[in-house]
Coordinates of C-alpha atoms in Angstrom, one line a residue:
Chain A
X1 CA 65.8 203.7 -42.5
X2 CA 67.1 201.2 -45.0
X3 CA 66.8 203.7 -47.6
X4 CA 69.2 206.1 -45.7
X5 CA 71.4 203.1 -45.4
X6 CA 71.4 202.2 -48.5
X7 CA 71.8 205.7 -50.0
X8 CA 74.6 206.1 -47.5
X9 CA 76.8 202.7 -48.2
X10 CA 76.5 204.0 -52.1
X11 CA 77.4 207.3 -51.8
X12 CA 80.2 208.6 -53.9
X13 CA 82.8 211.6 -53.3
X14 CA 81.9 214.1 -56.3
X15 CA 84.1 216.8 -57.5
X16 CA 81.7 219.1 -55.6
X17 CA 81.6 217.2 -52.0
X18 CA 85.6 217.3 -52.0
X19 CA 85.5 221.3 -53.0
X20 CA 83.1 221.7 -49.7
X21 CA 85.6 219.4 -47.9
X22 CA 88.2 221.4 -48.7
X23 CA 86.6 224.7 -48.0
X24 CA 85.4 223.9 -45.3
X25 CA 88.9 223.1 -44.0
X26 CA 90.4 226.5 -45.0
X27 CA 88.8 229.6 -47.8
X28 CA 92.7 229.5 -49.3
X29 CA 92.6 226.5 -51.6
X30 CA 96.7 226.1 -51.1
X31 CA 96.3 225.9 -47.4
X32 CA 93.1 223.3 -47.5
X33 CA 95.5 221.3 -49.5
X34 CA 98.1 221.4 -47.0
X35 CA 95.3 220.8 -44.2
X36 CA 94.0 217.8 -46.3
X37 CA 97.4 216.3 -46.2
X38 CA 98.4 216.9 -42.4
X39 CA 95.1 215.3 -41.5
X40 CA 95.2 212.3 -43.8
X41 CA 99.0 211.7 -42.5
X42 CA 97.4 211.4 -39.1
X43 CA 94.6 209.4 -39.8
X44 CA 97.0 207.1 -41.3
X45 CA 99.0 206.8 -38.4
X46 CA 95.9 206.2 -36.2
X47 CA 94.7 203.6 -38.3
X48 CA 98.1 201.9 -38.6
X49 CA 98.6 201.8 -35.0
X50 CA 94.8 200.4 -34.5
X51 CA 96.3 197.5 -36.5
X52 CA 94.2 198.3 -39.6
X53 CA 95.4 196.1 -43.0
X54 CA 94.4 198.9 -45.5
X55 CA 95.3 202.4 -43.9
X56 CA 95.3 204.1 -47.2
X57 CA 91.6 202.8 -47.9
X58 CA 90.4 203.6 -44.9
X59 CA 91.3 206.7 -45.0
X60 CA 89.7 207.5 -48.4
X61 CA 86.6 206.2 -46.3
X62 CA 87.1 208.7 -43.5
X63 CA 87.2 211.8 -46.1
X64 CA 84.5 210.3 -47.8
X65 CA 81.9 210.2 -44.6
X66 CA 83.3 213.7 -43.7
X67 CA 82.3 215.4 -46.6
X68 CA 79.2 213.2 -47.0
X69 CA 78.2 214.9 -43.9
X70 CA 79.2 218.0 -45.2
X71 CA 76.8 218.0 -48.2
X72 CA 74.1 216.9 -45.7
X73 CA 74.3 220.1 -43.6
X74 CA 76.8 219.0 -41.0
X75 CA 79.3 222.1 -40.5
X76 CA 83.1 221.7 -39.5
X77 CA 85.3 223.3 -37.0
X78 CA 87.7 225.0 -39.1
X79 CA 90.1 225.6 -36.5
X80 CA 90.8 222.0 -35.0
X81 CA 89.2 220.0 -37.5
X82 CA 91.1 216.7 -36.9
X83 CA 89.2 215.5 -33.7
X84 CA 86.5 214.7 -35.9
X85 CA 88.6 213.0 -39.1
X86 CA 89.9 211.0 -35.8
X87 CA 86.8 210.5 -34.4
X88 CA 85.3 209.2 -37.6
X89 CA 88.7 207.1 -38.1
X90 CA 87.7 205.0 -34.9
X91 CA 84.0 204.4 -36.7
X92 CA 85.2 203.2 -39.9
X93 CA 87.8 200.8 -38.4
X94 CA 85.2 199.1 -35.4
X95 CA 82.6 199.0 -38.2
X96 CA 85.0 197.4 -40.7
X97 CA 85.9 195.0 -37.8
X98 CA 82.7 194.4 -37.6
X99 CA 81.6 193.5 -41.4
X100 CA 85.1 191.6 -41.6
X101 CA 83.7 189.0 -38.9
X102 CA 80.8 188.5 -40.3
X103 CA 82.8 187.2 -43.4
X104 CA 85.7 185.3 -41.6
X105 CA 83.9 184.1 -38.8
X106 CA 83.6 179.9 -40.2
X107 CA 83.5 178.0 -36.4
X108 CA 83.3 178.2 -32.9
X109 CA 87.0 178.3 -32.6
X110 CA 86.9 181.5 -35.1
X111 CA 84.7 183.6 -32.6
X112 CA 86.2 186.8 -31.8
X113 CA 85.5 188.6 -28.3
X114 CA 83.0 190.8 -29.4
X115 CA 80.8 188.1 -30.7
X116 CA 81.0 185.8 -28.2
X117 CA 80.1 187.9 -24.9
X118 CA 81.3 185.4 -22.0
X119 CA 84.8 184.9 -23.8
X120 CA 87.7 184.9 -21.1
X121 CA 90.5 187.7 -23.1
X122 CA 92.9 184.9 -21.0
X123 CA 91.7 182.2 -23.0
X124 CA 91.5 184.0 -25.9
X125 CA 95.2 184.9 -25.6
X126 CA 96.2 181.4 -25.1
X127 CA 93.5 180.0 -28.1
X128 CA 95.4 182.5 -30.3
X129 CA 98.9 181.2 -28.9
X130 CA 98.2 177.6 -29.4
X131 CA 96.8 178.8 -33.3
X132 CA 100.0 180.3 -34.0
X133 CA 102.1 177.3 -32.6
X134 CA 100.4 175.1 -34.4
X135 CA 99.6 176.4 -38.0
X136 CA 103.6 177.3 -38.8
X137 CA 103.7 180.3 -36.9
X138 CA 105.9 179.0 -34.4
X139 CA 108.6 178.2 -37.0
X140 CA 108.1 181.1 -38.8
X141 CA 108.4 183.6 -36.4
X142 CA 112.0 181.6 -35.3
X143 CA 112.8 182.1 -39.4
X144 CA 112.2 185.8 -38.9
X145 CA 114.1 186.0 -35.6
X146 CA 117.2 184.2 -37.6
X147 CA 117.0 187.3 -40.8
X148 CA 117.4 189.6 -38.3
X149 CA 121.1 190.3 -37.9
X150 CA 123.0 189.2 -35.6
X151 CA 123.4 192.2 -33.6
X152 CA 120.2 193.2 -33.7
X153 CA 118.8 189.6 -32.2
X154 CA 121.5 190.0 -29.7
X155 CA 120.0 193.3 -28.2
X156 CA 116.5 192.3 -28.6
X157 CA 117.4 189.3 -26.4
X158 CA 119.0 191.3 -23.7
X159 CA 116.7 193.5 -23.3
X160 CA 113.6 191.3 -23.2
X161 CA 114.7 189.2 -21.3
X162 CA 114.0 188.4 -17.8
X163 CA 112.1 190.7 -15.1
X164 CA 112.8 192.8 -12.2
X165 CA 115.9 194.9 -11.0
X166 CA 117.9 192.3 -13.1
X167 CA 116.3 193.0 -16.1
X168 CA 116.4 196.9 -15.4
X169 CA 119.9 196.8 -14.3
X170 CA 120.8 195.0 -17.9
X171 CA 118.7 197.1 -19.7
X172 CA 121.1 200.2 -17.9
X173 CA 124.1 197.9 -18.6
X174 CA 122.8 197.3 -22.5
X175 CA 122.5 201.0 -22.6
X176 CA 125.7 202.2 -21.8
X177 CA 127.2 199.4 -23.9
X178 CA 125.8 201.2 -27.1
X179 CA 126.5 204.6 -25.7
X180 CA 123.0 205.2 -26.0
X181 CA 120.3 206.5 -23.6
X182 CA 117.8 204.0 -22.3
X183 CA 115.0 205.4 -24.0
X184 CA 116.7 205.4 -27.4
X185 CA 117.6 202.2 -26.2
X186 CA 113.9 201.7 -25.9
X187 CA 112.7 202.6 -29.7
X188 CA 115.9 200.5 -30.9
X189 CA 114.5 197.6 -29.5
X190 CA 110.9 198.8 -30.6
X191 CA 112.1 198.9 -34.0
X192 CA 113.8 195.6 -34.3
X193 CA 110.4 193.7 -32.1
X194 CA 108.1 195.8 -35.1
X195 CA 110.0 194.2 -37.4
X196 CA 110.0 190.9 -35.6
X197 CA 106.1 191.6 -36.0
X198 CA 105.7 192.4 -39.7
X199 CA 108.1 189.6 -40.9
X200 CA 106.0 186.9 -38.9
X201 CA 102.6 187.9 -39.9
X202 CA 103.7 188.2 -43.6
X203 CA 104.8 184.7 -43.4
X204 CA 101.9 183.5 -41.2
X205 CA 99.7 185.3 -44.0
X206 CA 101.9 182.9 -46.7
X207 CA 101.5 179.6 -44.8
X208 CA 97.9 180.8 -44.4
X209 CA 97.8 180.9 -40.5
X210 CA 97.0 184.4 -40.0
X211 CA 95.2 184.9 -36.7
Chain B
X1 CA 109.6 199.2 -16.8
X2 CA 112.9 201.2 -17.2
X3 CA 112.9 205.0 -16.6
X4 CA 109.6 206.7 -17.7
X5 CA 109.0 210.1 -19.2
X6 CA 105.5 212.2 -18.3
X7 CA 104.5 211.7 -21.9
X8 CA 105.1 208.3 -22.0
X9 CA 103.1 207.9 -18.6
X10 CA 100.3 209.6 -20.3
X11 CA 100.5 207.2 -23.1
X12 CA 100.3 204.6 -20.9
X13 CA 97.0 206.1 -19.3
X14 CA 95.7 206.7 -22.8
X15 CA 96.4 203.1 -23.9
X16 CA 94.7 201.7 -20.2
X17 CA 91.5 203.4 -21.1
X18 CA 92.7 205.9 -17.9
X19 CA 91.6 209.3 -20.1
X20 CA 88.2 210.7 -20.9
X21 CA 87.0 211.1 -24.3
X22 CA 87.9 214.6 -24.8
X23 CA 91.6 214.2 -23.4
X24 CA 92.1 210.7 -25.2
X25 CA 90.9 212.8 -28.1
X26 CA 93.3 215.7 -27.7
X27 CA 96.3 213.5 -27.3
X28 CA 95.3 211.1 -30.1
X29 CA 95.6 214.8 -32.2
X30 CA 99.2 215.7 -30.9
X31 CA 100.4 212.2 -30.7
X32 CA 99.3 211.2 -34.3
X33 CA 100.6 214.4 -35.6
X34 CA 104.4 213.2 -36.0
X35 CA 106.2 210.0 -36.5
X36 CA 108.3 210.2 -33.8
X37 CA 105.2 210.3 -31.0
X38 CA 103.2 207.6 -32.8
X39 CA 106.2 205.6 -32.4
X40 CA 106.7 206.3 -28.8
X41 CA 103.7 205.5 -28.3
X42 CA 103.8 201.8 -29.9
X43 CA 107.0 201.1 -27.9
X44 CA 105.1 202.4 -24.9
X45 CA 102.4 199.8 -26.0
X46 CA 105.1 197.0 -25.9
X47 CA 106.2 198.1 -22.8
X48 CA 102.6 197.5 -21.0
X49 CA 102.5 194.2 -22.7
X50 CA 105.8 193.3 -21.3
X51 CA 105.1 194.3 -18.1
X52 CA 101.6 192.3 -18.1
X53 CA 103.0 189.0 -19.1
X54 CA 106.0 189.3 -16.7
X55 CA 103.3 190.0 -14.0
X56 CA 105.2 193.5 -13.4
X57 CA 102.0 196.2 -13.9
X58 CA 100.7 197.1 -10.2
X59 CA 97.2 196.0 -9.1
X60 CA 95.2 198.8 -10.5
X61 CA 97.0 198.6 -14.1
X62 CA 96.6 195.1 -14.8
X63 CA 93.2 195.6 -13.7
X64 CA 92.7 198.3 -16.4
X65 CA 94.9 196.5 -18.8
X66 CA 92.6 193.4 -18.8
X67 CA 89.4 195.2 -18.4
X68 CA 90.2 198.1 -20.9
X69 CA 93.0 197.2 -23.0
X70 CA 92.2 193.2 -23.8
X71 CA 89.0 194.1 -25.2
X72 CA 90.3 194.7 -28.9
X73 CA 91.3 191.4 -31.2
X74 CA 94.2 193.3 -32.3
X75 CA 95.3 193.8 -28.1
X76 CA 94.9 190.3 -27.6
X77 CA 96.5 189.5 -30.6
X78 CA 99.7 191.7 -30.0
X79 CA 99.5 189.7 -26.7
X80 CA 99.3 186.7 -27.8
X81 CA 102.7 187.3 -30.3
X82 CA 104.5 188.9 -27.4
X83 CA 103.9 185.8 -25.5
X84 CA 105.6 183.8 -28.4
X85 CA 108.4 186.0 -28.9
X86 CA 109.4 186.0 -25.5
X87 CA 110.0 182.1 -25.2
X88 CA 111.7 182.5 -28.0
X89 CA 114.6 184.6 -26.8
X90 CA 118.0 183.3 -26.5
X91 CA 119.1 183.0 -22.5
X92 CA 122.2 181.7 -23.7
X93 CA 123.3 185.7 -25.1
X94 CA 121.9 187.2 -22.1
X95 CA 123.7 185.5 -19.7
X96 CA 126.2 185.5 -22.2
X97 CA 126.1 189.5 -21.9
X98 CA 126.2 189.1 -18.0
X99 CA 129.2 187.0 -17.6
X100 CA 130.8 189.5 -19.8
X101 CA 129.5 192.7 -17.8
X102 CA 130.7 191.2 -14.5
X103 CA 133.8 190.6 -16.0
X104 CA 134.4 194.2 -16.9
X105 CA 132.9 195.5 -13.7
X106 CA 135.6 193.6 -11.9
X107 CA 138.3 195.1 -13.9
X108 CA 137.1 198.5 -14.3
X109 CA 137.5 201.1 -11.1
X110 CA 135.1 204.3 -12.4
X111 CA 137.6 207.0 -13.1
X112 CA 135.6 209.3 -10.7
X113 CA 136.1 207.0 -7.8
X114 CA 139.8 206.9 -8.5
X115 CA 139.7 210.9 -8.7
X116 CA 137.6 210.8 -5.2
X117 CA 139.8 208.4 -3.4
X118 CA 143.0 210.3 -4.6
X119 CA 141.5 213.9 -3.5
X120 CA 141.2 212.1 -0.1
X121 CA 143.9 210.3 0.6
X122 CA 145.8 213.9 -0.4
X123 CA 144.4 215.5 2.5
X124 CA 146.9 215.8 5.4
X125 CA 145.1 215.5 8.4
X126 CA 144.0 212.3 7.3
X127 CA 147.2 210.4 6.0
X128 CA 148.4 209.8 9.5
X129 CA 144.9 208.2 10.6
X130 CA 145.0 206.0 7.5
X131 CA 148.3 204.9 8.2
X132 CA 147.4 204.1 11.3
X133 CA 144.7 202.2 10.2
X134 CA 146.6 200.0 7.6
X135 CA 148.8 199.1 10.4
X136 CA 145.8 197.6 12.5
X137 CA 144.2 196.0 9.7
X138 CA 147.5 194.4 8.6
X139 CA 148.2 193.2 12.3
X140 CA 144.7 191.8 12.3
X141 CA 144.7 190.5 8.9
X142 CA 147.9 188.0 10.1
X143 CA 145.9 186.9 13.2
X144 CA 143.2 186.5 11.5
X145 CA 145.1 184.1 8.5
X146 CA 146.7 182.3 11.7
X147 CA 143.3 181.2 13.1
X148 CA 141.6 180.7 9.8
X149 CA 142.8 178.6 6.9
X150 CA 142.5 180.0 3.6
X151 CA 139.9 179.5 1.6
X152 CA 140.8 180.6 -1.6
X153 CA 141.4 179.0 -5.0
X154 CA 142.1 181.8 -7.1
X155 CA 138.6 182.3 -8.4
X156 CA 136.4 185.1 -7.1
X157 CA 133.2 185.7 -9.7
X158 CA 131.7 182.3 -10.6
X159 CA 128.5 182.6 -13.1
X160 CA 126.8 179.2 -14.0
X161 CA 127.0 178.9 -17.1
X162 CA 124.2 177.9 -19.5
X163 CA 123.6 175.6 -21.1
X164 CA 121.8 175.0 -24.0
X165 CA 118.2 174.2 -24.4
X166 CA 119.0 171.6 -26.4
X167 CA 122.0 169.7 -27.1
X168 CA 123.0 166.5 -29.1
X169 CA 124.5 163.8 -26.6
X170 CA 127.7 162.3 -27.8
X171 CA 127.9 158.7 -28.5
X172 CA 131.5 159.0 -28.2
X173 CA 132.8 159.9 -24.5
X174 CA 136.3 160.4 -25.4
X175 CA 134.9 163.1 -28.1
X176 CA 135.3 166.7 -26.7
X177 CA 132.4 168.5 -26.5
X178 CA 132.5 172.1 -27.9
X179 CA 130.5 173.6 -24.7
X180 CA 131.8 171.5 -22.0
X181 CA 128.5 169.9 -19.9
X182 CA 129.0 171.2 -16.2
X183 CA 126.5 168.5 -14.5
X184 CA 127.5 164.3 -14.4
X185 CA 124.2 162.8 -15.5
X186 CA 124.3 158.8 -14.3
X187 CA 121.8 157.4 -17.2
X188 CA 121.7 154.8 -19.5
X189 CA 122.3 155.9 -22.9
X190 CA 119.8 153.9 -25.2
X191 CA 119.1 155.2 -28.8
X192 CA 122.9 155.1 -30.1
X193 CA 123.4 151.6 -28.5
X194 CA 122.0 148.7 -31.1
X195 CA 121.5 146.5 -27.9
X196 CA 119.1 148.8 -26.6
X197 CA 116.9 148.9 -29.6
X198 CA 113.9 148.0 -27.2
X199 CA 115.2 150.3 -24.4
X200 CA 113.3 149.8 -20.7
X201 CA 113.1 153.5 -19.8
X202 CA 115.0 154.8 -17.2
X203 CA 115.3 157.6 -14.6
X204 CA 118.2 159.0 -13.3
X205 CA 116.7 160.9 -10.3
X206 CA 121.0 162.3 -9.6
X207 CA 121.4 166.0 -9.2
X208 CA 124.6 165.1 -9.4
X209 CA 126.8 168.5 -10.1
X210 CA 130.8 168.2 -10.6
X211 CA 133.0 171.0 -9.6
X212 CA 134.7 172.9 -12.0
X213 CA 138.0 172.4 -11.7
X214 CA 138.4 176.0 -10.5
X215 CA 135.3 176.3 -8.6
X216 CA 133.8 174.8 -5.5
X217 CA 130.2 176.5 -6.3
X218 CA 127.1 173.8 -7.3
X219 CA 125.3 174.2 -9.9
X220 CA 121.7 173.5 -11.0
X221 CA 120.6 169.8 -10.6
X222 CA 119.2 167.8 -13.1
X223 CA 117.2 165.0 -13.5
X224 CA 116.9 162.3 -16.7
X225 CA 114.5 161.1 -18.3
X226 CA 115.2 158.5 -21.9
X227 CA 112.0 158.4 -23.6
X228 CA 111.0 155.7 -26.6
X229 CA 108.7 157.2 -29.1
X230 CA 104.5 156.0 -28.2
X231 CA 102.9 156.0 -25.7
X232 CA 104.6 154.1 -23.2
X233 CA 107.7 152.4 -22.4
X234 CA 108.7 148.2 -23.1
X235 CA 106.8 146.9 -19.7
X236 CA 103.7 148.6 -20.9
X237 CA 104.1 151.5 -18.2
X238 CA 104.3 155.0 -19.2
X239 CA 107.7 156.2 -17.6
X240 CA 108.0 159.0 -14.8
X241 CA 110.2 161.8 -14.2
X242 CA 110.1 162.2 -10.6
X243 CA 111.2 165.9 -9.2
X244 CA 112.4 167.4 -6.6
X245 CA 112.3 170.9 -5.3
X246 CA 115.8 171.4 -6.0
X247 CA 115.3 170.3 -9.8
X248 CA 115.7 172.8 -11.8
X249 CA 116.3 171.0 -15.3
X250 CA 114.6 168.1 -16.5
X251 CA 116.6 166.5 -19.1
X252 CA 114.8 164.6 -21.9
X253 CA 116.6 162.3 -24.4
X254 CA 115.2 160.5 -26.6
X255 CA 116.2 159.7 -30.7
X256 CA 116.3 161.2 -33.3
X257 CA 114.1 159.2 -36.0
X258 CA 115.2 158.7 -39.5
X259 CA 112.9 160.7 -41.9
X260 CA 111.1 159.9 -44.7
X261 CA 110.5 163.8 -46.3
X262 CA 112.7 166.6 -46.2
X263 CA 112.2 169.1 -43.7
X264 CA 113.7 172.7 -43.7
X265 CA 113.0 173.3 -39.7
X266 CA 112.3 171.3 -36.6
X267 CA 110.7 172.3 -33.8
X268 CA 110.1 170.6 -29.8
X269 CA 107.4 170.9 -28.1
X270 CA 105.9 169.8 -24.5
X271 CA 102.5 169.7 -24.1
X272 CA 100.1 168.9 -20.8
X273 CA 98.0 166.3 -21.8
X274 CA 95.3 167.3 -19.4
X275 CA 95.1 170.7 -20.7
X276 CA 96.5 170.1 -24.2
X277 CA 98.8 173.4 -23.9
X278 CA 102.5 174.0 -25.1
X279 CA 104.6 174.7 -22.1
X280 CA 107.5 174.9 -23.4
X281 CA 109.5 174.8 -27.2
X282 CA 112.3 175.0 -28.8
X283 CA 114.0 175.1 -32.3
X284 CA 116.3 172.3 -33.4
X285 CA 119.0 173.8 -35.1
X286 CA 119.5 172.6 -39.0
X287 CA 120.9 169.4 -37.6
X288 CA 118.7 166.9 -38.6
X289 CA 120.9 165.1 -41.2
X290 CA 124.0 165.0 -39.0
X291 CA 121.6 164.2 -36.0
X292 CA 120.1 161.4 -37.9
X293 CA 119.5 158.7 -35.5
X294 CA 121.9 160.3 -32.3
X295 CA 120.5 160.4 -29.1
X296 CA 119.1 164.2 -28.2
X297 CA 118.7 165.8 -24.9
X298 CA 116.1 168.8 -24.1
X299 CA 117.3 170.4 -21.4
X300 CA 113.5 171.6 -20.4
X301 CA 113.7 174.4 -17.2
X302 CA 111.8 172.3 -14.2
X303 CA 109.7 174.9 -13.4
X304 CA 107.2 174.5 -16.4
X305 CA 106.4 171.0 -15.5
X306 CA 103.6 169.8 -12.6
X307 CA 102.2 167.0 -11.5
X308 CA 100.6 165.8 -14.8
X309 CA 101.2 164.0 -18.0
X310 CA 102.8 165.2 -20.9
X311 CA 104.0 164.6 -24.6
X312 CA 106.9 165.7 -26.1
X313 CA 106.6 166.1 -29.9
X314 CA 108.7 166.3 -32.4
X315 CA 107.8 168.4 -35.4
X316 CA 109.4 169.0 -38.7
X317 CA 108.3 171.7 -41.6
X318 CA 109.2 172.4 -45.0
X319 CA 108.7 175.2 -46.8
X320 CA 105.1 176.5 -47.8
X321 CA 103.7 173.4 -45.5
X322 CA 102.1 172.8 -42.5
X323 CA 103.9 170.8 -40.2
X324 CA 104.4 167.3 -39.7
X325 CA 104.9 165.4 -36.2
X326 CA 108.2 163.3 -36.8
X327 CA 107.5 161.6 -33.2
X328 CA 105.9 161.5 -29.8
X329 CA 107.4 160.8 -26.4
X330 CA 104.7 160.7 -23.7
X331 CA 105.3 161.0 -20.0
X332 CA 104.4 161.6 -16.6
X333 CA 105.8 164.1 -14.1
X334 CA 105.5 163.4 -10.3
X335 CA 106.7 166.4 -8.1
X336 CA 107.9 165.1 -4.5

């Protein structure tokens, strides 16, 4: 069993593997190309919105296991091939969750849900709060909020705030201010929150508070 | 949540763990497929995290949200940020935007109502009966202003205004402020007055609120509270802010200290000493030079504080460094 293992961690995508991957995704080598690319677009918008650091790498890994099992027998569907890239996309990220624990994981405090069985998400929630508050993250995400421009801060305010009618009613009221529907409304604010998101982990990642 | 499309209630089901494995599957394949749907289908993520922290998701959804959704580090994670951002935002634009919306709601009649009303005041049969009708309603209006005195003062929308979460106090009364103060706060100033270098703490328990001069309406009470930095005050006694249930703003002042580093950013927080949690935070604007040793107030909403003790710290940054606490102002909160 480690033997398989081991053989398996090690294995390398040949020339050969990646001409059965590609067959077995289409007999015109033009349109397996095409194929190749669709699929490897949409594992790398799975793996992105699974919160995967590497997309790109991961997805090398998910063509790489595919074709593995391709050269060990395992045969494809040819017409809806992508279930299975997905499928195998969800593997490689839990199992490099799992591996990247095992490295990080340095205290108590570090422990993760999955390793620590009787963890309350709640507390979790608030653990990973107070660690952002406290290592810079607090003061960073306020820096990002302030390069946003003004406009954009403005809309993101109004429309987060608050709850209830009122908060639907000014979301309406935003809406018709910009002459926009409310669900464009919705992925403008989207937009401006990811990039809320990405400027505060970049600069937790700088000040070494990442969570 | 704001006006929902099937797709996005699907995504919604997919992200509460509502789908079997073969329709999660299929979606994953058409959602993933474009830009646009994996998009949609982040914002519809942000939605159900909104909705869960403002305690808006129905039974059955935030039962699937914590049992299905929190069980992935990035979930909680995302959470966790959300959280942040959202005491982060900035009441002062929103009720900025309201004010401003009221204002143009008053002013504006919808052109369709105007077209309505004229198409029926045009129809014959009916411009007799309304005259009729503004005759009787003009006879009773004069009875009605000879039994009852007026009551008006010209104003007809009042919104409270805001104020901010955290304002410098002014040594100098005469000195206008830029975003007149609405409430009359009865305290002692201490930190900008040399004879009060040792100050004996003091509580203002006044929710005192002064009229505008156009308005009759109260506004939210507020109660004061001048902290010392330590632990407790000159008599050896750690100073209480006593509320009410008609507090709705505790006001904490307390000094600025003079500071020893340089500091790009400052940052307030309360914590519950029992629990050692932030309840509450906010920035200081890039003050700290001018604000060096003035007397601050942190207008802190009521509602986050309980029966407990608490610290109020003062924290400063610079770039590429951890924080620093500049001072600490503990406290205890009584609820009556």
């Amino acid at each position: 069993m480690k033997e398989i293992k081991h053989l398996k961690k090690d294995w390398v995508l040949t020339t050969d593997a990646f001409e059965l991957l590609l067959s077995a995704l289409d007999p015109n080598r033009e349109q397996a190309g095409v194929k190749y690319e669709q699929i490897r677009r949409k594992i790398i918008r799975k793996l992105e919105f699974e919160g995967s650091s590497v997309p790109e790498e991961h997805a090398d890994e998910v063509f790489n296991r595919v074709a593995r099992r391709l050269v060990e027998g395992e045969r494809l569907d040819a017409e809806s091939p992508d279930g299975y890239f997905l499928q195998t996309a969800r593997f490689v990220l839990s199992e490099t969750r799992r591996s990247g624990k095992r490295h990080r994981v340095s205290g108590l405090d570090d422990l993760a849900v999955g390793e620590e069985p009787s963890l309350n998400p709640f507390e979790e929630i608030e653990r990973l709060e107070d660690k952002i508050r406290r290592e810079s993250g607090l003061i960073a995400i306020e820096k990002c909020r302030q390069e946003l421009s003004a406009e954009d801060r403005r809309i993101y305010d109004i429309y987060e705030f608050g709850s209830g009618r009122e908060r639907i009613e000014r979301r309406q009221k935003l809406a018709d201010e910009l002459g926009e529907k409310i669900e464009n409304l919705r992925l403008i604010v989207f937009r401006v929150g990811k990039k809320l998101f990405q400027c505060a982990e970049k600069q937790l990642e700088k000040s070494g508070g990442k969570i | 949540m704001t006006e929902t499309t099937e797709k996005e209630l699907l995504m919604r089901d997919y992200l509460l763990g509502k789908l079997g494995a073969e329709e999660s599957g299929a979606c994953e394949n058409i959602w993933f497929e474009s830009d646009e749907d994996t998009e949609l289908l982040e914002a519809a993520r942000n939605e159900l995290i909104d909705d869960y922290l403002i305690g808006e998701l129905p039974t059955g959804e935030k039962y699937d949200f914590e049992h299905k959704f929190l069980i992935t580090q990035r979930n909680l994670e995302l959470v966790a940020v959300a959280k942040i951002h959202r005491g982060l935002l900035d009441e002062k634009t929103v009720r900025e935007f309201d004010r401003a919306t009221v204002k143009k709601e008053a002013v504006s009649v919808p052109i369709g109502f105007r077209q309505t009303l004229a198409e029926f005041l045009s129809l014959r049969k009916l411009q007799f009966a309304l005259a009729a009708s503004v005759l009787l309603v003009a006879i009773g209006l004069l009875v009605i202003r000879q039994g009852v005195l007026p009551n008006s003062d010209g104003s007809n929308i009042e919104v409270a205004q805001v104020e901010p979460s955290l304002a410098p106090e002014r040594s100098d009364a005469n000195e206008a402020s830029p975003e007149p103060s609405r409430d009359t706060i009865q305290t002692n100033t201490i930190s900008n007055n040399p004879a009060n270098s040792n100050p004996k703490l003091r509580e203002t328990p006044t929710p005192v609120a002064a009229p505008s001069p156009k308005s009759q309406k109260t506004f939210s009470s507020v109660v004061t509270l001048a902290l010392a930095t330590g632990f407790r005050d000159g008599s050896g006694a750690t100073p209480t802010l006593n509320l009410t249930n008609d507090t709705k703003t505790a006001r904490l002042r307390f000094a600025m200290p003079g500071l020893t580093g340089e500091y790009d950013s400052f940052a307030l927080r309360l914590v519950n000493e029992k629990t050692d949690r932030v309840v509450w935070q906010s920035e200081l604007p890039d003050l700290s030079l001018q604000l060096k040793g003035k007397t601050l107030a942190a207008n802190v909403p009521a509602s986050v504080l309980k029966d407990s003790e608490y610290r109020l710290i003062l924290v400063g940054a610079a770039t590429d460094s951890n924080e620093e606490i500049l001072s600490r102002f503990a406290f205890l909160v009584k609820k009556n």
